[in-house]
mmCIF file of C-alpha atoms and ligand atoms in Angstrom:
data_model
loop_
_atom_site.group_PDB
_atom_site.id
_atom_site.type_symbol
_atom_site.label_atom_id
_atom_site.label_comp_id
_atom_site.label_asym_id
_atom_site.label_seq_id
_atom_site.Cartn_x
_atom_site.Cartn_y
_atom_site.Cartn_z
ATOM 1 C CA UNK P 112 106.621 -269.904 87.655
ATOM 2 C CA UNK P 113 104.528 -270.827 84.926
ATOM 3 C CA UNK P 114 100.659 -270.579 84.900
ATOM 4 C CA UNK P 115 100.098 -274.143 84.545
ATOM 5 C CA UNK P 116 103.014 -275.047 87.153
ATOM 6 C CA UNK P 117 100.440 -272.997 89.937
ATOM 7 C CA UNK P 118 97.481 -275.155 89.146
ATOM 8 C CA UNK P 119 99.755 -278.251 89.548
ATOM 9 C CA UNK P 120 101.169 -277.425 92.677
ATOM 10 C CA UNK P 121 97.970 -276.417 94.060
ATOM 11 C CA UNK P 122 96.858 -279.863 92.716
ATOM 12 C CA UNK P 123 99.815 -281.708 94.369
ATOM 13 C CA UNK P 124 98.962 -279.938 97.519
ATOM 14 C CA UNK P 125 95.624 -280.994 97.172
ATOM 15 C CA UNK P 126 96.185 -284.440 96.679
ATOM 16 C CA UNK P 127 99.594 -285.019 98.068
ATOM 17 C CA UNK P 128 101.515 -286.352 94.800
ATOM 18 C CA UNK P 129 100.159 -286.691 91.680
ATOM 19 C CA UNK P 130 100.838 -289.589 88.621
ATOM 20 C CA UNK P 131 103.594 -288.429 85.708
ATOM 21 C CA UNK P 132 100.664 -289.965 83.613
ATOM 22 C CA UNK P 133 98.717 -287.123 85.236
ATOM 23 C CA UNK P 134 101.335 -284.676 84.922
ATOM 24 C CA UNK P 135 102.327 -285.375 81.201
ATOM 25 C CA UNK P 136 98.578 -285.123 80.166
ATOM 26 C CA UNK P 137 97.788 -281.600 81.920
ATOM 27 C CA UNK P 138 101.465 -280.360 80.941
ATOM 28 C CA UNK P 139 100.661 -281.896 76.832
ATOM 29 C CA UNK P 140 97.478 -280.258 76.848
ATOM 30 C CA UNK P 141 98.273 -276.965 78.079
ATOM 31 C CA UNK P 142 101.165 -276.628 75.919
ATOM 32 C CA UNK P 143 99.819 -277.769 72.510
ATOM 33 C CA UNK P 144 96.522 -275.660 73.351
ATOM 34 C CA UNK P 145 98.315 -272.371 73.745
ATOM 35 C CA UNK P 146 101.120 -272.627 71.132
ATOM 36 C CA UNK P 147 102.090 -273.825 67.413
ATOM 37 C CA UNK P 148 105.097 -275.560 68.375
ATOM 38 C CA UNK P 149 106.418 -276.005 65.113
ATOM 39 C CA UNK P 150 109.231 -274.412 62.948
ATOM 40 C CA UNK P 151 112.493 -272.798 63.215
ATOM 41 C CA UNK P 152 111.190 -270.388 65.853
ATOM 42 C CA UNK P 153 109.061 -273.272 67.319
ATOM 43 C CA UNK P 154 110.269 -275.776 69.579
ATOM 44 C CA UNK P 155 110.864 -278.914 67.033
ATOM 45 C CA UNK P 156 110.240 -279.872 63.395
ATOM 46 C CA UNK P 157 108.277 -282.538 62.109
ATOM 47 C CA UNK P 158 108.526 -285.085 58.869
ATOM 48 C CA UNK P 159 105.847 -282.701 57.119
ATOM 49 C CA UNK P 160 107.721 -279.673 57.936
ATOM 50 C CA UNK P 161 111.077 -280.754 56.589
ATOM 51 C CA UNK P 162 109.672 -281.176 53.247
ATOM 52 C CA UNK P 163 106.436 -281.612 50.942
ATOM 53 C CA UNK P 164 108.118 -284.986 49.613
ATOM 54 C CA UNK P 165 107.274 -286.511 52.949
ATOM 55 C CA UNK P 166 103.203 -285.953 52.391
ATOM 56 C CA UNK P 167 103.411 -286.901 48.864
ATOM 57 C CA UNK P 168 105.379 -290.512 49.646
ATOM 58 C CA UNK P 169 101.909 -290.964 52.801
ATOM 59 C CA UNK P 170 99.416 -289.738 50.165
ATOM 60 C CA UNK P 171 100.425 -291.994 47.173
ATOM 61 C CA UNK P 172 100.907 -295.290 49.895
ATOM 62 C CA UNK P 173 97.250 -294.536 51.158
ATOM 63 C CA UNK P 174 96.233 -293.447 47.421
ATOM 64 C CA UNK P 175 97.346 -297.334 46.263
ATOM 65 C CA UNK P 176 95.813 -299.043 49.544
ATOM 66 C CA UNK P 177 92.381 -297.184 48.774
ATOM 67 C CA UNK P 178 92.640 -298.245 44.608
ATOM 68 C CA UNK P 179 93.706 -301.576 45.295
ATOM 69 C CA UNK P 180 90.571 -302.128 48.033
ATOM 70 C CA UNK P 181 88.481 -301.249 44.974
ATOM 71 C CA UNK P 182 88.149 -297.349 45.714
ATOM 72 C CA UNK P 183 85.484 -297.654 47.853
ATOM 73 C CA UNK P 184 83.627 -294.128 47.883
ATOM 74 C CA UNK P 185 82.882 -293.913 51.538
ATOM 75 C CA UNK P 186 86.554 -293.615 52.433
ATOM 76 C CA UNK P 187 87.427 -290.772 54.473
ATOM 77 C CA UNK P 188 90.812 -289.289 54.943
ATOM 78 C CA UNK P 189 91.832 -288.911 58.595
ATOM 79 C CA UNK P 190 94.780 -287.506 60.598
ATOM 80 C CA UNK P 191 95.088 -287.549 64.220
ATOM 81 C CA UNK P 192 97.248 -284.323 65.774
ATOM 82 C CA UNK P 193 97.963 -282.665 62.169
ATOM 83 C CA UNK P 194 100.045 -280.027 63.048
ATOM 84 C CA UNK P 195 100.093 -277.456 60.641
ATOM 85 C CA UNK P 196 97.943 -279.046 58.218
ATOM 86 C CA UNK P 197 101.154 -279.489 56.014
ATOM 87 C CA UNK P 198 101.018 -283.268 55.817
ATOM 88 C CA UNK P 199 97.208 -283.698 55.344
ATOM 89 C CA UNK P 200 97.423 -280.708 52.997
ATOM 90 C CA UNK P 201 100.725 -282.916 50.853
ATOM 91 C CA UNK P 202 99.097 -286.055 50.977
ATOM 92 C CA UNK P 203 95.124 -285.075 49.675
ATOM 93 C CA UNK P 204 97.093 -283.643 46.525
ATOM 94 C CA UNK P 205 98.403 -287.052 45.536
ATOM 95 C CA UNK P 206 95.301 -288.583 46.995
ATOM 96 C CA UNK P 207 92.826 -286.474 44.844
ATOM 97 C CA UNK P 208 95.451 -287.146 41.615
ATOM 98 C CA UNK P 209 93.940 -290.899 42.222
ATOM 99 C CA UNK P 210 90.184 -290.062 42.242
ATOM 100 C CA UNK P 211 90.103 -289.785 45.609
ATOM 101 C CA UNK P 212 86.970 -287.277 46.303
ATOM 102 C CA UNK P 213 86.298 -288.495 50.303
ATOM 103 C CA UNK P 214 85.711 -285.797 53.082
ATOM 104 C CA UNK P 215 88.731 -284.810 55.423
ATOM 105 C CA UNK P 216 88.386 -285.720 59.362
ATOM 106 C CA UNK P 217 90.976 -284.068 61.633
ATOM 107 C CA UNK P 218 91.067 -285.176 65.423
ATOM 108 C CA UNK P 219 93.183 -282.069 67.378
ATOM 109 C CA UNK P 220 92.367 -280.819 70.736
ATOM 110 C CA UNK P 221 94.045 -277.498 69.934
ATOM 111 C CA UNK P 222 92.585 -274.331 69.467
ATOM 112 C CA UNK P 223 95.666 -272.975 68.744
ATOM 113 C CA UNK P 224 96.409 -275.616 66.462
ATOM 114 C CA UNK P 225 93.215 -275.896 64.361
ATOM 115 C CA UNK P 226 93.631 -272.272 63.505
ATOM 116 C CA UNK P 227 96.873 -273.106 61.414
ATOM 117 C CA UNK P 228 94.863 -276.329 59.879
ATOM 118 C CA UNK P 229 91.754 -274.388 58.819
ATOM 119 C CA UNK P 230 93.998 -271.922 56.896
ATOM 120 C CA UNK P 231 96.121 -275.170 55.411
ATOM 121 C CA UNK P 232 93.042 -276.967 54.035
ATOM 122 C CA UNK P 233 89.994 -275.428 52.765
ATOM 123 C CA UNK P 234 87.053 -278.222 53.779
ATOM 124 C CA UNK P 235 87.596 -280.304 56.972
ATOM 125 C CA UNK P 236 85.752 -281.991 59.634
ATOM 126 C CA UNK P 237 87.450 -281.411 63.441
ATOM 127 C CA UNK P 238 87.098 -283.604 66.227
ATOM 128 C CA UNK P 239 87.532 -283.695 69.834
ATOM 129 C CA UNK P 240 88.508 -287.671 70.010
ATOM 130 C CA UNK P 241 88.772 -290.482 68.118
ATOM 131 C CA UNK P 242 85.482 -292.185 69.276
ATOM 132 C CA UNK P 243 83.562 -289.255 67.464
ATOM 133 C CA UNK P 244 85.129 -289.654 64.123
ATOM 134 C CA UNK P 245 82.768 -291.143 61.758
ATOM 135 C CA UNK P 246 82.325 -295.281 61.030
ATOM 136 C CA UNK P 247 83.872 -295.126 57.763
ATOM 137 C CA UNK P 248 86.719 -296.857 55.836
ATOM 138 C CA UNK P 249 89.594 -294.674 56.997
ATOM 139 C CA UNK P 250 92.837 -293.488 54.881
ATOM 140 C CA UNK P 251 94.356 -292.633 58.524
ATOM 141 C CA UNK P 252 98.113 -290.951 58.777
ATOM 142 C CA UNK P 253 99.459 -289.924 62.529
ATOM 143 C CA UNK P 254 102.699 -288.543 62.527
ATOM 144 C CA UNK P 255 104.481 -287.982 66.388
ATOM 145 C CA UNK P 256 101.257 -287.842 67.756
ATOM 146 C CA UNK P 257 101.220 -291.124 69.596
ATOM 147 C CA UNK P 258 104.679 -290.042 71.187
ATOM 148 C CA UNK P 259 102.550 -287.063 72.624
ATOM 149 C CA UNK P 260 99.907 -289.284 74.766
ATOM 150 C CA UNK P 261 100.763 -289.453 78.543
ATOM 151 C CA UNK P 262 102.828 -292.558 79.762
ATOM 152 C CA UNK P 263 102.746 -294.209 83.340
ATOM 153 C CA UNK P 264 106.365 -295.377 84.613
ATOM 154 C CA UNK P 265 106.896 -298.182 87.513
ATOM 155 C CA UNK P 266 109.708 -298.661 89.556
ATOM 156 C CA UNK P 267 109.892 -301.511 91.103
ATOM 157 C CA UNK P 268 106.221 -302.361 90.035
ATOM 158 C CA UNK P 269 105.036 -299.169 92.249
ATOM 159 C CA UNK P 270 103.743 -296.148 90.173
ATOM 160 C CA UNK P 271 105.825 -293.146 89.887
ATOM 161 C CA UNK P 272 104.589 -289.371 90.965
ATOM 162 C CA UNK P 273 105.320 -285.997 91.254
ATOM 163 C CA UNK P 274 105.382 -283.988 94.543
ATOM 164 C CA UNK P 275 106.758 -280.650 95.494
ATOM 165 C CA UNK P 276 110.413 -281.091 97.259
ATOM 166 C CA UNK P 277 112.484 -278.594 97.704
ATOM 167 C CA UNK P 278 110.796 -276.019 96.303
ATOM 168 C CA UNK P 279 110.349 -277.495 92.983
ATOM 169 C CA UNK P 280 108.665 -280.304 91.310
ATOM 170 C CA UNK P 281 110.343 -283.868 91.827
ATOM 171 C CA UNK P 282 109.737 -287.788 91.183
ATOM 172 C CA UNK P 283 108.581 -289.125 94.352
ATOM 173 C CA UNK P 284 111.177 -292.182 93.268
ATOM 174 C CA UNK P 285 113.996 -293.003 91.071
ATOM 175 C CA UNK P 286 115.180 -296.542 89.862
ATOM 176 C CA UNK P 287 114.737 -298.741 87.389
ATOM 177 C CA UNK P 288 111.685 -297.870 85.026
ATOM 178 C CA UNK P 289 109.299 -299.474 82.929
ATOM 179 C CA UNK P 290 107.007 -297.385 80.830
ATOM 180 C CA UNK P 291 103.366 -298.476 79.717
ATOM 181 C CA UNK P 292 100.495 -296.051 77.829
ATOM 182 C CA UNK P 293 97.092 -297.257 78.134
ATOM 183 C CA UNK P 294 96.444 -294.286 76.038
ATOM 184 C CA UNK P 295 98.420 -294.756 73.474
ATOM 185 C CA UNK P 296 97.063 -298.144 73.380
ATOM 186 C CA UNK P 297 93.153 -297.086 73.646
ATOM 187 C CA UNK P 298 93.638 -294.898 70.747
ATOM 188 C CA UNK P 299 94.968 -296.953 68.359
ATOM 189 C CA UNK P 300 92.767 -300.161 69.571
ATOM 190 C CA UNK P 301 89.917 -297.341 68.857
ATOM 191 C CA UNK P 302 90.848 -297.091 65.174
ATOM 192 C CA UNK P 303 91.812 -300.606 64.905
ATOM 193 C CA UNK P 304 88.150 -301.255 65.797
ATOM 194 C CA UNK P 305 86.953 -298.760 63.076
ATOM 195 C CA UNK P 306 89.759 -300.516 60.380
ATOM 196 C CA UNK P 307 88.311 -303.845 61.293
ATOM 197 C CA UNK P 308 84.355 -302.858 60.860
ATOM 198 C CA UNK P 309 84.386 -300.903 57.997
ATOM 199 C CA UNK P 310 87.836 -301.361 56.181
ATOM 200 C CA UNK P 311 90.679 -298.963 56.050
ATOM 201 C CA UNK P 312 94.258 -298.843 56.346
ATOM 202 C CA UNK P 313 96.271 -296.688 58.941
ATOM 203 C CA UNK P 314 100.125 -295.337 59.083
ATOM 204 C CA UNK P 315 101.180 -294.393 62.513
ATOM 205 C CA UNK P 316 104.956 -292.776 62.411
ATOM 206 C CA UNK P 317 106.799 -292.209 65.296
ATOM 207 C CA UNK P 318 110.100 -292.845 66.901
ATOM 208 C CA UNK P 319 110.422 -295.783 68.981
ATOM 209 C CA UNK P 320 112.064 -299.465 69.384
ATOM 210 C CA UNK P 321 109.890 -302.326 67.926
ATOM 211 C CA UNK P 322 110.127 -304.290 71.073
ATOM 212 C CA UNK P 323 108.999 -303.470 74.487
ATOM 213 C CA UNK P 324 112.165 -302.993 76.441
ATOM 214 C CA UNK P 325 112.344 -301.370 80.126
ATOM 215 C CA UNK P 326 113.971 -297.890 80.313
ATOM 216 C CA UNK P 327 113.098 -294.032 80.408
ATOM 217 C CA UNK P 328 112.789 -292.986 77.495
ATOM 218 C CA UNK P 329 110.471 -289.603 78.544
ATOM 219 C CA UNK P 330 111.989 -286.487 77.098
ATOM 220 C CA UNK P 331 111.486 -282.599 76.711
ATOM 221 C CA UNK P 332 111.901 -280.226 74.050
ATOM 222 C CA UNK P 333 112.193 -276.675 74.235
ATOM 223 C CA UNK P 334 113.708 -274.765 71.947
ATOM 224 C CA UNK P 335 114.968 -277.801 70.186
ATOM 225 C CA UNK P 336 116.833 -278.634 72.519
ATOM 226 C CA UNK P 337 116.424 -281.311 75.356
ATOM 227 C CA UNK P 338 115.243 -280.417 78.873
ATOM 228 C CA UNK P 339 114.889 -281.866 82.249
ATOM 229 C CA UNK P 340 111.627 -282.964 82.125
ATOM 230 C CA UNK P 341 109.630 -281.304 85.098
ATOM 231 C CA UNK P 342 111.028 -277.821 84.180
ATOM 232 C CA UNK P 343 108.371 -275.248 83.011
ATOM 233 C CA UNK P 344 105.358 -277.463 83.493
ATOM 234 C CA UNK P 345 103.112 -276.710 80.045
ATOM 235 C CA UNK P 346 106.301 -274.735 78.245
ATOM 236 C CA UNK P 347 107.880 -277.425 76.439
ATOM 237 C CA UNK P 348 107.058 -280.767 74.442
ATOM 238 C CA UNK P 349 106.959 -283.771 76.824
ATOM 239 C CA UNK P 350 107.042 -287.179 74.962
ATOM 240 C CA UNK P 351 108.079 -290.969 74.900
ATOM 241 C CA UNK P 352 109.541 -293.176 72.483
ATOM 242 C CA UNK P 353 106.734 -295.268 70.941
ATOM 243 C CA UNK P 354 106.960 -299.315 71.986
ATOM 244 C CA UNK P 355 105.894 -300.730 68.308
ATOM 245 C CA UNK P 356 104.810 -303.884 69.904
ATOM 246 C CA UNK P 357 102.757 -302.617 72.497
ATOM 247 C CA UNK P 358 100.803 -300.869 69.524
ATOM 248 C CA UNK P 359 100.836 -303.972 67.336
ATOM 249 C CA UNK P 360 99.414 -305.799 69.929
ATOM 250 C CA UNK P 361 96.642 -303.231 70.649
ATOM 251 C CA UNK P 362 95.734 -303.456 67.016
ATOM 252 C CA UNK P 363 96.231 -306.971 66.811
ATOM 253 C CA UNK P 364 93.531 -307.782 69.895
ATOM 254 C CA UNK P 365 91.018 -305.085 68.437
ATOM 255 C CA UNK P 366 90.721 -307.391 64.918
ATOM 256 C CA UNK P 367 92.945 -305.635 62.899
ATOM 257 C CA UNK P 368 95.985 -306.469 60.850
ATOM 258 C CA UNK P 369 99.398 -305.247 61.260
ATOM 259 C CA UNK P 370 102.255 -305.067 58.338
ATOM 260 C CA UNK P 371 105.637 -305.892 59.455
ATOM 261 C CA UNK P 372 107.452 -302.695 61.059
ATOM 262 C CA UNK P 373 109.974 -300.900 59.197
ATOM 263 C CA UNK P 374 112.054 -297.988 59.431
ATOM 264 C CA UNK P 375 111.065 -294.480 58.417
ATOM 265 C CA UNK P 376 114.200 -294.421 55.764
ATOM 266 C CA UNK P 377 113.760 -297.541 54.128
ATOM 267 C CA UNK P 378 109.438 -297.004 53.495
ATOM 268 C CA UNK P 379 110.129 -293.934 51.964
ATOM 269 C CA UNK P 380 112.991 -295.294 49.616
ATOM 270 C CA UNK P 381 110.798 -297.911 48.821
ATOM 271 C CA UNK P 382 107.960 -295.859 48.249
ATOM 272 C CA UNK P 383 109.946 -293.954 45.758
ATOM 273 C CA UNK P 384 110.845 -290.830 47.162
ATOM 274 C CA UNK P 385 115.025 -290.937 45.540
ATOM 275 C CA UNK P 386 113.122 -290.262 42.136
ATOM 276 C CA UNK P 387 110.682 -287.946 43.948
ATOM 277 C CA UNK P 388 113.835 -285.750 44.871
ATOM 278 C CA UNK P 389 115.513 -285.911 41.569
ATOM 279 C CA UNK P 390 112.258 -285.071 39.876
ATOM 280 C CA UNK P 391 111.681 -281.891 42.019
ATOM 281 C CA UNK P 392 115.204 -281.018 41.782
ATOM 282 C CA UNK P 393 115.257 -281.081 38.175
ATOM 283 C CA UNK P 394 112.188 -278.624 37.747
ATOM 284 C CA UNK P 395 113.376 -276.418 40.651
ATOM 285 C CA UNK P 396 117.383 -276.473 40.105
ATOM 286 C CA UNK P 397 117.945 -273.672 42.391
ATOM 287 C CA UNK P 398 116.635 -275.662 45.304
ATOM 288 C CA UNK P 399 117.985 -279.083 44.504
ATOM 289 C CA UNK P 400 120.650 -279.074 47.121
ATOM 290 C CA UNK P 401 118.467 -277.854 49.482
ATOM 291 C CA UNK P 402 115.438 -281.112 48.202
ATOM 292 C CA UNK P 403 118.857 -283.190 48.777
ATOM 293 C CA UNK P 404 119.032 -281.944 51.818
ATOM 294 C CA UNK P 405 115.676 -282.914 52.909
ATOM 295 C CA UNK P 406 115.792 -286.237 51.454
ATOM 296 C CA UNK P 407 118.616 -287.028 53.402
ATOM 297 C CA UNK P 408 117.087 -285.525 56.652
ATOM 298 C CA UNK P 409 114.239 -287.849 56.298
ATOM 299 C CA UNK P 410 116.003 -290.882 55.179
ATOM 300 C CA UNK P 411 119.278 -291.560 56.664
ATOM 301 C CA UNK P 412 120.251 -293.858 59.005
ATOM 302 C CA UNK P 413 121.945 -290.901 60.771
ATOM 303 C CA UNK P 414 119.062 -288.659 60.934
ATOM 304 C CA UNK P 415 115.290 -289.388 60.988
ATOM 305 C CA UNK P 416 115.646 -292.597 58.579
ATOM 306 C CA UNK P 417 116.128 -295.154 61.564
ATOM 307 C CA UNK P 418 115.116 -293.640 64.613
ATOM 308 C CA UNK P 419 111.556 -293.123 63.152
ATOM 309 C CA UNK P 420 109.251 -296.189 62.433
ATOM 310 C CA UNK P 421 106.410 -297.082 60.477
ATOM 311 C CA UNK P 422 103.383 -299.404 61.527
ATOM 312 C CA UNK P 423 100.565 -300.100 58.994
ATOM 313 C CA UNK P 424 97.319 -301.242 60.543
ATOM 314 C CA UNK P 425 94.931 -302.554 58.131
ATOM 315 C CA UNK P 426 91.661 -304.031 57.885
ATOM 316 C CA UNK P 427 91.972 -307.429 57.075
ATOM 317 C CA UNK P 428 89.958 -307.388 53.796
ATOM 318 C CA UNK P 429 91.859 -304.853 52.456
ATOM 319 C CA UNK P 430 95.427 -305.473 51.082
ATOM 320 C CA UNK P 431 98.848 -304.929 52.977
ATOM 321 C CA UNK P 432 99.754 -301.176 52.087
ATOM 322 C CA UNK P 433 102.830 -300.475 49.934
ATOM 323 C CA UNK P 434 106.104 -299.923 51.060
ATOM 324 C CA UNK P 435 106.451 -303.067 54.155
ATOM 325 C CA UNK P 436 107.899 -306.452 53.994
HETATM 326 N N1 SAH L 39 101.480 -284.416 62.996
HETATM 327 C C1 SAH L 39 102.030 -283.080 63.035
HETATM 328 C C2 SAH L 39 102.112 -282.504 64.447
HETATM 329 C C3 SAH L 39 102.828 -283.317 65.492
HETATM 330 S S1 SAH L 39 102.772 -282.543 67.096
HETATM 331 C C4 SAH L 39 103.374 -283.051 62.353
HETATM 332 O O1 SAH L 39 103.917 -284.116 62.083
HETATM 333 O O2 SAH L 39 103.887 -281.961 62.092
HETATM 334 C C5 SAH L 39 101.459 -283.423 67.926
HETATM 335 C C6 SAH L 39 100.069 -283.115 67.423
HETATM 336 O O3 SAH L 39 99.136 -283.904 68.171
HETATM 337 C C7 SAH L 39 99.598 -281.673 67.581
HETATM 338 O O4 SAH L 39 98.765 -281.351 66.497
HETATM 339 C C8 SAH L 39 98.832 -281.731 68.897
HETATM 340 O O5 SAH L 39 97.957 -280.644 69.081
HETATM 341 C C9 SAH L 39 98.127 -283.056 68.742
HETATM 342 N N2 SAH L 39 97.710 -283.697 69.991
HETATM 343 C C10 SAH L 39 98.464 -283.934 71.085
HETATM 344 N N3 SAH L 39 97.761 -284.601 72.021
HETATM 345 C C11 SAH L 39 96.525 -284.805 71.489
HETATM 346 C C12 SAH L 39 95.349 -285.465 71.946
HETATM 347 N N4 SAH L 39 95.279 -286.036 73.143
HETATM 348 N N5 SAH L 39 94.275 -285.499 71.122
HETATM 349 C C13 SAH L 39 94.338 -284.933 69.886
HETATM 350 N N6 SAH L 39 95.414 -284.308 69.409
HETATM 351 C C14 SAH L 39 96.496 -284.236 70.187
#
């Protein structure tokens, strides 16, 4: 049994059942706090991990959002859940190429997690939340991080929970489900709030369907592979596919604008990142099957390219970022 799975069934004894919002946010937090996930030898791989292109395509979209808002000096780059540092690490070299010279803001809960980032970038800022970020025009990238925040499921219209039957954990119902995540939604009402105050633009990338739609869509990871999903309690990733128009909505209500969705594939392609590839594979010719490789991971339809979306939230003064309809 693992460590965390104690204090949960103590928990559930306690209080007789407890919510899988509950149970996804104690099981998210103990796992990301006590582990780099990432890598080969991790549990999954991320956009930024497959390949440096991936940081340089975010970086040059938020470079030409800042230059076109008139390079406003006060911007501050943000991430929210950065990994590894890899992507913030990518992107600040093509931002800084643009004149970009604003501080760095990270918000990670993870001790584990902000040791990798401190060695990845030299000068950052880390927060706790989003609420203790500075007010600032934001350059703000989050990449599978809303996917991460706990979910609530209904069946029926009648919350499910987890209880101890049998000897192991269990859903205290089964049926038809309908998932909602008032905390995915706070958080990015929370920077919509900021965007809309002091100007900014925002890229959230995640997989998901771009319109609400009942179903179960939570999952586990381990080992990159899936798992049932109240195995090893804190041991493995637990996340949700992201419902796009739940989170245009919550940016839409806060004051903020929201560019049209599109698919992780096509905003890179249009952002340039075919020329990207033959450019690095040209100076590196030994790798250029493997940059193929990569591009191909990130882009096609078969792969990441359609499965993972982008949203751009934006303040309304400042111009729709590059790359959406
Ligand atoms: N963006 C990175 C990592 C994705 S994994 C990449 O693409 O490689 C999810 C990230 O979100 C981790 O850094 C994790 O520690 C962070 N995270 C998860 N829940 C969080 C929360 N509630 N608050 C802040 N960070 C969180």
């Amino acid at each position: 049994m693992t460590p965390l799975e104690r204090a949960l069934r103590e928990r559930i004894a306690a209080e007789g059942s407890i919510t899988l919002e509950a149970y996804m946010e104690a099981c998210n937090a103990y796992y990301y706090a006590t582990r780099d996930p990432l890598g080969a030898k991790g549990d999954f791989i991320t956009a930024p991990e497959v390949s440096q292109m991936f940081g340089e395509m975010v970086g040059a979209a938020l470079a030409d959002s800042w230059t076109r808002a008139g390079k406003p000096s006060d911007a501050i780059y943000v991430e929210l859940g950065p990994g590894r540092g890899t992507l913030a690490s990518d992107a600040l070299k093509a931002l800084r190429a643009a004149g970009f010279e604003g501080e760095v803001h990270l918000v990670e809960t993870s001790p584990a997690l902000r040791t990798r980032q401190e060695k990845a970038l030299s000068v950052a800022h880390w927060h706790e939340e989003i609420p203790d970020l500075p007010a600032k025009p934001l350059l703000l990238v989050a990449n599978e991080f809303l996917d991460a925040l706990p979910i609530r499921q209904f069946v029926g219209g009648v919350e499910r929970r987890v209880l101890v039957a049998a000897g192991g954990l269990a859903f205290d119902r089964d049926g038809d489900i309908v998932e909602t995540s008032p905390a995915r939604e706070a958080a990015v009402a929370a920077i919509a709030t900021c965007l809309a105050a002091k100007g900014g633009a925002a890229f959230f990338i995640d997989y998901g369907h771009a319109k609400s739609a009942p179903g179960d869509t939570l999952q586990a990871v381990r080992g990159h592979r899936f798992a049932p999903v109240l195995d090893n309690p804190g041991e493995q990733d637990l996340t949700s596919h992201v419902d796009f128009e739940a989170v245009a909505a919550a940016a839409r209500d806060a004051g903020a604008a929201v560019a049209p969705l599109v698919a992780q594939g096509e905003w890179l392609d249009r952002l340039g990142i075919g020329v990207r590839a033959d450019t690095l594979g040209k100076a590196n010719p030994g790798k250029a099957a493997e940059i193929q490789a990569a591009l191909d991971r990130l882009t096609a339809p078969d792969q990441m390219g359609d499965l993972f979306k982008v949203i751009a939230i934006h303040s309304a003064d400042w111009p729709q970022p590059a790359g959406f309809a």
